[in-house]
């Protein structure tokens, strides 16, 4: 029925029906309470938490069992031959006769395990454990009950750390199980069925599988930033970053950390010197995944077994990957979530981001990640703003046509006025008093590089010093990081102060002149949709973003920005020799702090205009036989 072999860290590798599973050793007193159980024969079982005050009925059990059969990718037929109804609280459990008869007709065995006073144990925090035996699939072997996790191969090379947290434990453990591909590893995931853990079912993220960009502290795990020198100097995190701990406390299952551009910098795949870039699943599978949150976006676009991935955004770190990997995403308003335990890139702009395949799922996630507040604007969008400089810069006529059609659809279905505005003309007609007659570009000249490079360089002062003290050398880094450090070291504190002051003036002007009105939204292109192969060589000097760049608009304002896949552009792949498609996406920006209402408004507008609310995983975002809503 299974194959088990010893593994490190108390894990065993099993194989059932051709699928791989992982079991984690867990001590318990089950053998003392089940005298009829075949204790010496290894067997798979399913534990079902049962409230003595409200036990399962035949109807509720049928619903649960149907979910196990048709929805749960962890549960296999072998696991369901033996059922354990485990008490979730003290008290006697009496199953209805109709349920017992139904289980008998299915040809299944079942046992009842009641909670005794000594079956609870204290957690580190001092709280009582929720259940004596958490629900889910288990392997019974060597008189121990071992939780079972489903293994999925990370074929797109999106992950850095592969993690799981055995039931009842607070700290994640790290896995290193090689996949069928010699360069890939397995990720281990628990059941998605929240009813299997009744104490968790009231938590919004119960059963949701989440990956986290490897810039966040995870208790007991060393952060890499996808840089070997940084990893060499890092130590196990003493606690999990508060923003991520919020998700875990709400029931989310953290299954790993994701790759990124080295040192949270710009890095194309051909420039990767320490960790190989993730594989973008779209098109021919050989397009750049962009960065820096490349692993998070690529994983969401590639893996149906994954629900969400967390990234970050500074000056495009989530929006560019969301577009080229073809998924929904949101850059969270600056300051809405705690930044402690998140490695800095540009602290003035740094903020968490979320990736998902479904706009409804994204809306749900944002609402329950502590972002919903009474102060948030609840009005529908009052106007749609199109900054002409950014729209007119799109080189592809096909991409421009897709964007124009989106705007026309939104206007037609919502009757919201569309305002096409030139930022330069608006500045010329209504400049801030501090402009002193300068044009927008003159006023912002060098403001972006002076602020960004200075902060990027000095945010790693301690790391560089620690590395030098240990190795008597500078840490090896990629071309872009070295360039940014060199530029940052040349910028004075006075230049940084001057740049910061001008960014504040620009922000105030944008809020008073561009985003005037009750609740305007801004539609923005992200980048040109064009082939960018993994092995394309990067030539010339690194790109320098100026403060007037469209990717700086929401960071300057501290605003939320939702990335929305809206179409696909065909291209002839030089890798496959066949016609493939590239994703096209836009970003929709709202006022600062309106994260929940912005995502909800985007969902409503997509639904009303008959546009797709979700994307598929794999080579194409949209397939012809999908329902639109």
XYZ file of C-alpha atoms in Angstrom:
629
model
C 0.000 0.000 0.000
C 2.935 2.350 0.570
C 6.697 2.515 0.452
C 8.439 4.172 3.390
C 12.115 4.886 3.871
C 14.018 6.792 6.563
C 14.535 10.474 5.871
C 16.215 13.321 7.687
C 14.537 15.574 10.246
C 12.034 12.901 11.279
C 10.314 12.607 7.889
C 9.453 9.555 5.811
C 8.851 9.446 2.076
C 5.833 7.409 0.968
C 4.319 6.504 -2.383
C 0.595 5.934 -2.856
C -1.181 5.242 -6.142
C 1.820 6.660 -7.983
C 1.746 9.938 -6.034
C 4.395 11.000 -3.574
C 3.585 11.901 0.008
C 5.616 12.878 3.029
C 4.928 11.913 6.625
C 6.233 13.763 9.670
C 6.843 11.836 12.874
C 4.529 12.825 15.728
C 4.374 11.300 19.214
C 0.939 10.520 20.656
C -0.877 8.099 22.920
C -3.200 6.754 20.250
C -2.089 3.144 20.750
C -3.337 3.209 24.346
C -6.828 4.245 23.297
C -7.463 1.996 20.295
C -7.181 -1.622 21.412
C -8.849 -2.886 18.221
C -6.478 -1.036 15.879
C -3.915 -3.116 13.978
C -1.054 -1.383 15.681
C 1.821 -3.320 14.168
C 0.796 -2.949 10.512
C 1.627 0.386 8.818
C -1.572 1.915 7.482
C -2.891 5.181 6.086
C -5.818 6.777 7.889
C -7.837 9.998 7.872
C -8.433 11.816 11.151
C -11.676 13.797 11.328
C -12.001 16.344 14.179
C -15.309 15.869 15.959
C -17.007 18.164 18.451
C -18.690 16.018 21.132
C -21.388 18.667 21.518
C -22.116 18.656 17.770
C -20.945 15.399 16.170
C -21.042 14.662 12.484
C -24.371 13.752 10.916
C -24.812 11.592 7.864
C -25.394 14.647 5.648
C -22.423 16.660 6.941
C -20.178 13.619 6.653
C -21.281 13.002 3.058
C -20.355 16.610 2.222
C -16.945 16.228 3.864
C -16.271 12.872 2.225
C -17.252 14.264 -1.166
C -14.749 17.099 -0.641
C -12.038 14.587 0.218
C -12.729 12.576 -2.923
C -13.155 15.401 -5.435
C -11.362 18.465 -4.026
C -8.560 17.366 -1.724
C -5.349 16.636 -3.625
C -3.723 15.190 -0.494
C -6.308 12.506 0.204
C -5.868 9.219 -1.671
C -8.302 6.258 -1.676
C -6.015 4.330 0.706
C -6.264 7.112 3.294
C -10.039 6.856 3.462
C -10.272 3.147 4.274
C -9.785 3.863 7.981
C -11.393 6.900 9.619
C -10.640 8.296 13.072
C -13.295 10.553 14.569
C -11.087 12.521 16.964
C -12.500 14.628 19.748
C -11.822 18.332 19.359
C -12.892 18.926 22.964
C -13.444 16.883 26.081
C -16.565 14.763 26.157
C -18.113 11.561 24.926
C -18.652 11.176 21.166
C -21.786 9.403 19.954
C -22.078 9.027 16.180
C -25.645 8.772 14.834
C -26.758 5.312 13.751
C -27.486 6.620 10.249
C -23.854 7.736 9.932
C -22.518 4.430 11.238
C -24.671 2.547 8.738
C -23.533 4.813 5.897
C -19.855 4.239 6.743
C -20.500 0.497 6.898
C -22.154 0.551 3.455
C -19.057 2.307 2.085
C -16.974 -0.594 3.360
C -14.855 1.620 5.618
C -13.479 1.096 9.106
C -13.847 3.774 11.741
C -12.708 4.418 15.291
C -13.592 7.084 17.828
C -10.854 8.832 19.802
C -12.054 10.941 22.718
C -10.047 13.694 24.376
C -8.770 13.075 27.891
C -7.416 15.670 30.311
C -3.825 14.673 29.533
C -4.243 14.701 25.755
C -3.870 18.490 25.593
C -0.449 20.018 25.892
C 0.695 23.579 26.360
C 2.054 25.601 23.482
C 5.061 27.867 23.876
C 2.708 30.824 24.193
C 0.857 29.184 27.079
C -2.382 28.609 25.103
C -4.028 25.208 25.079
C -3.722 23.123 21.912
C -6.841 23.349 19.748
C -7.297 19.609 19.220
C -5.735 16.424 20.542
C -5.224 14.998 17.045
C -5.458 17.542 14.208
C -7.480 16.435 11.215
C -5.990 15.213 7.970
C -4.238 12.258 6.386
C -1.821 10.211 8.502
C 0.527 7.275 8.278
C 0.348 4.902 11.256
C 3.710 3.166 11.607
C 5.942 2.065 14.477
C 3.132 2.936 16.892
C 3.295 6.561 15.841
C 0.818 8.744 14.023
C 2.572 10.711 11.278
C 0.816 13.547 9.367
C 0.981 13.142 5.594
C 1.771 15.942 3.141
C 1.391 15.831 -0.641
C 4.593 16.405 -2.601
C 4.701 18.589 -5.705
C 7.786 19.053 -7.814
C 8.998 22.625 -8.237
C 9.529 22.154 -11.971
C 9.733 25.904 -12.662
C 12.491 26.389 -10.066
C 10.524 29.074 -8.218
C 11.391 28.234 -4.612
C 14.420 28.725 -2.369
C 13.294 27.074 0.871
C 10.818 24.192 0.988
C 8.993 24.299 4.310
C 6.358 22.495 6.311
C 5.036 22.809 9.829
C 4.032 19.538 11.517
C 0.709 19.697 13.340
C 0.943 21.257 16.770
C 4.357 22.841 16.156
C 5.036 26.562 15.803
C 8.301 26.423 13.874
C 8.620 25.414 10.237
C 11.030 22.710 9.181
C 13.082 22.771 6.013
C 12.940 20.020 3.384
C 15.474 19.050 0.754
C 13.894 16.283 -1.292
C 15.144 16.118 -4.867
C 12.576 15.758 -7.619
C 12.587 13.675 -10.773
C 14.430 16.514 -12.476
C 17.948 16.631 -11.051
C 17.676 20.419 -10.622
C 14.306 20.491 -8.862
C 12.997 19.771 -5.376
C 9.656 18.814 -3.888
C 7.331 21.135 -1.988
C 5.141 19.525 0.692
C 1.549 20.721 1.108
C -1.171 19.858 3.651
C -4.852 19.351 2.936
C -6.872 22.236 1.515
C -10.088 21.092 3.257
C -10.575 23.391 6.281
C -13.260 21.137 7.808
C -10.520 18.599 8.513
C -9.222 21.002 11.148
C -12.378 22.264 12.801
C -10.472 24.580 15.106
C -9.075 26.264 11.975
C -12.213 26.320 9.831
C -13.346 29.691 11.205
C -10.041 31.270 10.188
C -10.223 32.937 6.757
C -7.028 31.399 5.356
C -7.574 27.869 6.690
C -6.292 25.399 4.112
C -4.781 28.130 1.909
C -1.272 27.403 0.672
C 1.028 30.399 0.553
C 4.556 31.044 -0.668
C 6.564 33.998 0.625
C 9.321 35.942 -1.104
C 12.678 35.165 0.479
C 13.064 38.643 1.941
C 10.760 38.021 4.918
C 11.984 36.554 8.185
C 10.633 33.064 8.862
C 11.287 31.706 12.341
C 14.318 29.415 12.275
C 15.085 29.962 8.565
C 18.057 31.823 7.078
C 17.129 34.438 4.480
C 19.100 34.331 1.210
C 17.984 37.316 -0.924
C 19.163 34.874 -3.643
C 22.735 35.950 -2.949
C 25.355 33.538 -1.612
C 27.300 36.252 0.197
C 24.162 37.452 1.973
C 23.208 33.887 2.892
C 26.709 33.324 4.241
C 26.188 36.180 6.701
C 22.574 35.467 7.628
C 21.454 33.520 10.676
C 18.179 31.759 11.528
C 15.447 34.323 12.117
C 14.440 34.520 15.799
C 10.825 35.149 14.815
C 8.596 35.430 11.766
C 7.982 38.830 10.172
C 4.752 40.268 11.664
C 3.052 40.655 8.269
C 3.620 36.948 7.552
C 2.771 35.847 11.088
C -0.612 37.530 10.620
C -1.312 35.106 7.760
C -0.182 32.067 9.741
C -2.339 33.124 12.695
C -5.296 33.305 10.297
C -4.771 29.693 9.218
C -2.519 30.065 6.143
C -0.122 27.204 5.415
C 3.344 28.508 4.544
C 4.894 25.945 2.188
C 8.071 27.719 1.105
C 9.955 30.866 0.179
C 10.425 32.092 -3.376
C 13.299 33.280 -5.499
C 13.897 36.905 -6.361
C 16.333 39.077 -8.246
C 19.560 38.958 -6.255
C 19.753 41.514 -3.420
C 16.244 42.756 -4.346
C 17.813 44.415 -7.362
C 17.190 44.321 -11.109
C 18.433 41.050 -12.604
C 17.659 39.379 -15.908
C 18.077 35.569 -16.099
C 21.319 35.796 -18.091
C 22.799 37.926 -15.272
C 22.016 35.482 -12.442
C 25.329 34.536 -10.849
C 24.289 32.687 -7.670
C 20.728 31.346 -7.996
C 19.159 30.529 -11.355
C 16.075 32.541 -12.286
C 12.611 30.966 -12.047
C 11.065 29.746 -15.292
C 8.189 31.879 -16.539
C 5.459 29.336 -17.485
C 3.817 31.565 -20.098
C 4.395 31.274 -23.822
C 7.381 29.125 -24.737
C 8.484 28.754 -21.081
C 11.707 30.620 -21.866
C 10.657 34.224 -21.296
C 12.171 36.293 -18.503
C 10.117 36.199 -15.274
C 11.146 39.832 -14.544
C 11.790 40.896 -10.972
C 12.350 41.278 -8.247
C 9.352 39.191 -7.061
C 9.917 36.763 -9.925
C 9.549 33.503 -8.001
C 6.243 34.500 -6.409
C 4.651 35.509 -9.718
C 5.986 32.521 -11.675
C 4.814 30.067 -9.003
C 1.255 31.424 -8.984
C 1.162 31.315 -12.786
C 2.547 27.764 -12.899
C 1.127 25.783 -9.980
C -2.540 24.923 -9.437
C -1.604 23.467 -6.050
C -0.690 26.970 -4.845
C -3.284 29.526 -3.727
C -1.290 32.720 -3.121
C 2.243 34.068 -3.124
C 3.586 37.054 -1.227
C 6.094 39.401 -2.819
C 7.191 42.972 -2.334
C 7.107 46.081 -4.471
C 9.382 49.101 -4.472
C 9.575 50.497 -8.008
C 7.866 47.722 -9.972
C 9.027 44.569 -8.177
C 5.545 43.023 -8.182
C 3.894 44.738 -11.144
C 6.446 43.741 -13.801
C 6.494 40.043 -12.762
C 2.687 40.009 -12.525
C 2.428 41.172 -16.129
C 5.011 38.927 -17.778
C 3.919 35.872 -15.755
C 0.257 36.672 -16.363
C -1.439 36.847 -12.959
C -3.358 39.246 -10.735
C -1.446 41.170 -8.083
C -1.701 44.117 -5.761
C 0.921 46.456 -4.421
C -0.292 47.220 -0.884
C -0.590 50.838 0.281
C 2.582 51.964 2.013
C 2.294 51.613 5.784
C -0.797 49.402 5.750
C 1.230 46.398 6.946
C 4.211 46.215 9.320
C 7.598 46.260 7.595
C 9.586 44.659 10.420
C 11.301 41.465 9.353
C 11.260 42.464 5.667
C 14.693 43.054 4.127
C 14.858 46.614 2.739
C 15.445 47.676 -0.833
C 14.181 51.285 -0.893
C 12.537 51.764 2.531
C 10.637 54.852 1.407
C 8.697 52.744 -1.124
C 9.006 49.124 0.112
C 5.691 47.388 0.748
C 4.300 43.831 0.590
C 2.444 42.548 -2.466
C 0.149 39.596 -3.204
C -0.179 37.412 -6.322
C -3.215 35.282 -7.237
C -4.885 33.690 -10.264
C -8.372 34.944 -9.404
C -9.449 38.533 -8.724
C -12.085 37.319 -6.239
C -9.423 35.393 -4.330
C -7.210 38.480 -4.347
C -10.043 40.603 -2.983
C -10.704 38.045 -0.239
C -7.029 37.899 0.700
C -6.583 41.661 0.907
C -9.715 42.059 3.007
C -8.574 39.516 5.595
C -4.906 40.512 5.746
C -5.734 43.255 8.210
C -6.229 45.793 5.416
C -9.949 46.453 5.798
C -10.683 49.522 7.916
C -13.515 51.909 8.652
C -11.434 54.778 7.314
C -11.132 53.242 3.849
C -13.047 54.917 1.067
C -16.116 52.827 0.202
C -17.353 54.827 -2.761
C -17.339 53.538 -6.299
C -14.725 55.076 -8.605
C -15.688 58.607 -9.549
C -13.493 58.880 -12.649
C -10.942 57.002 -14.745
C -7.692 58.844 -15.447
C -5.364 57.967 -18.325
C -1.944 59.689 -18.170
C -1.164 60.249 -21.841
C 2.634 60.188 -21.531
C 2.522 56.595 -20.316
C -0.181 55.412 -22.720
C 1.485 56.979 -25.766
C 4.831 55.372 -24.875
C 3.489 51.871 -25.643
C 5.336 50.670 -28.742
C 3.050 47.790 -29.732
C -0.117 48.787 -31.579
C -1.659 45.444 -30.597
C -0.984 46.104 -26.915
C -2.318 49.648 -27.225
C -5.500 48.354 -28.860
C -6.035 45.878 -26.000
C -5.661 48.682 -23.449
C -7.969 51.039 -25.357
C -10.620 48.318 -25.575
C -10.411 47.792 -21.819
C -10.944 51.485 -21.128
C -13.879 51.617 -23.559
C -15.436 48.557 -21.885
C -15.045 50.044 -18.418
C -16.609 53.317 -19.516
C -19.471 51.575 -21.303
C -20.419 49.297 -18.413
C -19.884 51.747 -15.541
C -20.666 55.093 -17.222
C -17.654 56.525 -15.386
C -16.059 59.505 -17.105
C -12.643 58.920 -18.664
C -10.122 61.770 -18.453
C -7.079 61.638 -20.730
C -4.551 63.895 -19.060
C -1.018 64.957 -19.900
C 0.975 65.204 -16.687
C 3.391 67.661 -18.281
C 0.566 69.913 -19.513
C -1.167 69.697 -16.136
C 2.090 70.680 -14.425
C 2.638 73.576 -16.813
C -0.855 74.951 -16.180
C -0.933 74.286 -12.418
C 2.633 73.958 -11.107
C 3.449 73.870 -7.408
C 4.868 77.094 -6.025
C 8.198 75.367 -5.398
C 8.655 74.543 -9.111
C 10.227 77.932 -9.801
C 9.298 77.820 -13.473
C 10.831 74.387 -14.069
C 9.050 71.787 -16.177
C 8.020 68.493 -14.576
C 11.075 66.658 -15.896
C 13.413 69.492 -14.938
C 12.013 69.552 -11.407
C 12.379 65.767 -11.011
C 15.699 65.389 -12.831
C 17.990 63.026 -10.834
C 15.489 62.930 -7.962
C 14.792 59.225 -8.487
C 18.413 58.040 -8.712
C 19.559 60.254 -5.835
C 16.865 58.948 -3.496
C 16.848 55.314 -4.611
C 20.580 54.665 -5.027
C 21.447 56.381 -1.739
C 18.939 54.317 0.252
C 19.686 51.085 -1.624
C 23.390 51.443 -0.873
C 23.097 52.434 2.773
C 20.449 49.822 3.587
C 23.244 47.235 3.216
C 25.943 49.100 5.176
C 25.909 46.602 8.046
C 25.898 43.587 5.733
C 28.876 44.852 3.744
C 30.809 45.671 6.914
C 30.083 42.277 8.476
C 31.131 40.494 5.302
C 34.376 42.470 5.118
C 35.153 41.749 8.771
C 34.750 38.027 8.127
C 36.324 37.667 4.675
C 38.488 40.809 4.332
C 36.842 41.439 0.981
C 33.739 43.033 -0.468
C 30.743 40.741 -1.009
C 30.467 39.477 -4.613
C 27.251 40.756 -6.213
C 25.744 40.927 -9.687
C 26.316 43.703 -12.190
C 23.227 45.766 -11.323
C 23.792 45.632 -7.567
C 27.440 46.620 -7.995
C 26.384 49.521 -10.226
C 23.752 50.721 -7.751
C 26.167 50.475 -4.837
C 28.756 52.455 -6.755
C 26.227 55.153 -7.655
C 24.810 55.230 -4.129
C 28.243 55.667 -2.577
C 28.737 58.852 -4.624
C 25.480 60.540 -3.583
C 25.716 62.888 -0.617
C 23.284 63.129 2.273
C 22.450 66.645 1.104
C 21.537 65.367 -2.368
C 19.381 62.671 -0.768
C 17.603 65.246 1.394
C 16.986 67.473 -1.623
C 15.559 64.512 -3.577
C 13.296 63.541 -0.691
C 11.949 67.067 -0.429
C 11.119 67.156 -4.142
C 9.379 63.779 -3.946
C 7.156 65.163 -1.175
C 6.297 68.216 -3.305
C 5.543 65.951 -6.277
C 3.319 63.749 -4.104
C 1.343 66.720 -2.780
C 0.900 68.045 -6.310
C -0.317 64.673 -7.629
C -2.899 64.361 -4.864
C -4.224 67.879 -5.353
C -4.105 68.117 -9.158
C -4.185 64.652 -10.726
C -6.180 62.706 -8.126
C -8.656 65.409 -7.242
C -12.241 64.254 -6.867
C -14.006 61.819 -4.585
C -12.429 58.518 -5.630
C -10.515 58.579 -8.923
C -8.661 55.578 -10.303
C -5.719 55.679 -12.702
C -5.158 53.135 -15.497
C -1.469 52.591 -16.235
C 0.549 50.454 -18.637
C 3.311 48.509 -16.915
C 5.815 47.771 -19.654
C 5.942 46.829 -23.311
C 4.724 43.311 -24.072
C 7.522 41.894 -26.204
C 9.679 38.749 -26.206
C 12.508 38.795 -23.667
C 14.227 35.408 -23.638
C 16.058 33.940 -20.665
C 19.345 33.837 -22.533
C 19.126 37.327 -24.061
C 22.301 39.173 -23.168
C 21.989 42.511 -21.389
C 24.055 45.183 -23.105
C 24.928 48.738 -22.201
C 24.591 50.564 -18.908
C 21.967 49.407 -16.397
C 18.553 51.051 -16.592
C 18.009 54.069 -14.341
C 14.427 54.910 -13.401
C 13.575 58.574 -13.089
C 10.925 59.786 -10.652
C 8.452 60.496 -13.477
C 8.452 56.825 -14.555
C 4.975 55.242 -14.473
C 6.277 52.572 -12.082
C 7.063 55.347 -9.576
C 3.584 56.869 -9.509
C 1.973 54.621 -6.880
C 5.169 54.354 -4.764
C 5.472 58.153 -4.613
C 1.853 58.382 -3.486
C 1.958 55.305 -1.243
C -1.092 54.080 -3.170
C -2.400 50.581 -3.856
C -2.076 49.350 -7.431
C -3.817 46.276 -8.828
C -2.293 44.470 -11.806
C -4.954 42.997 -14.101
C -4.320 40.563 -16.995
C -6.381 41.826 -19.949
C -5.161 40.059 -23.082
C -2.533 38.096 -24.976
C -0.283 39.016 -27.905
C 0.926 36.369 -30.368
C 4.608 36.065 -31.258
C 6.749 33.585 -33.163
C 9.056 31.939 -30.643
C 12.670 31.498 -31.640
C 12.829 28.682 -29.072
C 9.907 26.502 -30.155
C 9.546 27.684 -33.750
C 5.806 27.976 -33.094
C 3.389 30.814 -32.456
C 3.054 31.494 -28.735
C 1.324 34.253 -26.744
C 2.617 36.864 -24.313
C 0.476 38.217 -21.450
C -0.750 41.800 -21.506
C -1.736 43.491 -18.257
C -2.491 46.940 -16.924
C -2.336 48.397 -13.461
C -5.206 50.243 -11.829
C -4.190 52.628 -9.054
C -6.376 54.129 -6.335
C -6.021 56.669 -3.569
C -3.686 55.796 -0.681
C -5.292 53.414 1.803
C -8.135 52.241 -0.460
C -6.759 48.730 -1.008
C -9.929 46.757 -0.278
C -12.325 48.998 -2.139
C -9.927 49.250 -5.102
C -9.722 45.472 -5.563
C -13.485 45.172 -5.074
C -14.076 47.903 -7.673
C -11.748 46.208 -10.155
C -13.600 42.922 -9.665
C -16.958 44.642 -10.172
C -15.796 46.411 -13.335
C -14.369 43.211 -14.810
C -17.564 41.345 -14.014
C -19.815 44.041 -15.468
C -17.746 44.270 -18.646
C -17.795 40.492 -19.140
C -14.041 40.108 -18.791
C -12.243 37.109 -17.259
C -12.018 37.097 -13.488
C -9.286 34.464 -13.367
C -6.365 33.114 -15.332
C -5.268 29.555 -15.962
C -1.923 28.155 -14.953
C 0.515 27.129 -17.646
C 1.353 28.479 -21.080
C -1.770 30.603 -21.637
C -3.762 32.785 -19.262
C -7.054 32.431 -21.096
C -8.581 29.374 -22.753
C -11.511 29.539 -25.131
C -13.902 27.220 -23.303
C -13.676 29.012 -19.963
C -16.661 30.799 -18.533
C -15.988 34.503 -18.326
C -17.752 34.927 -14.984
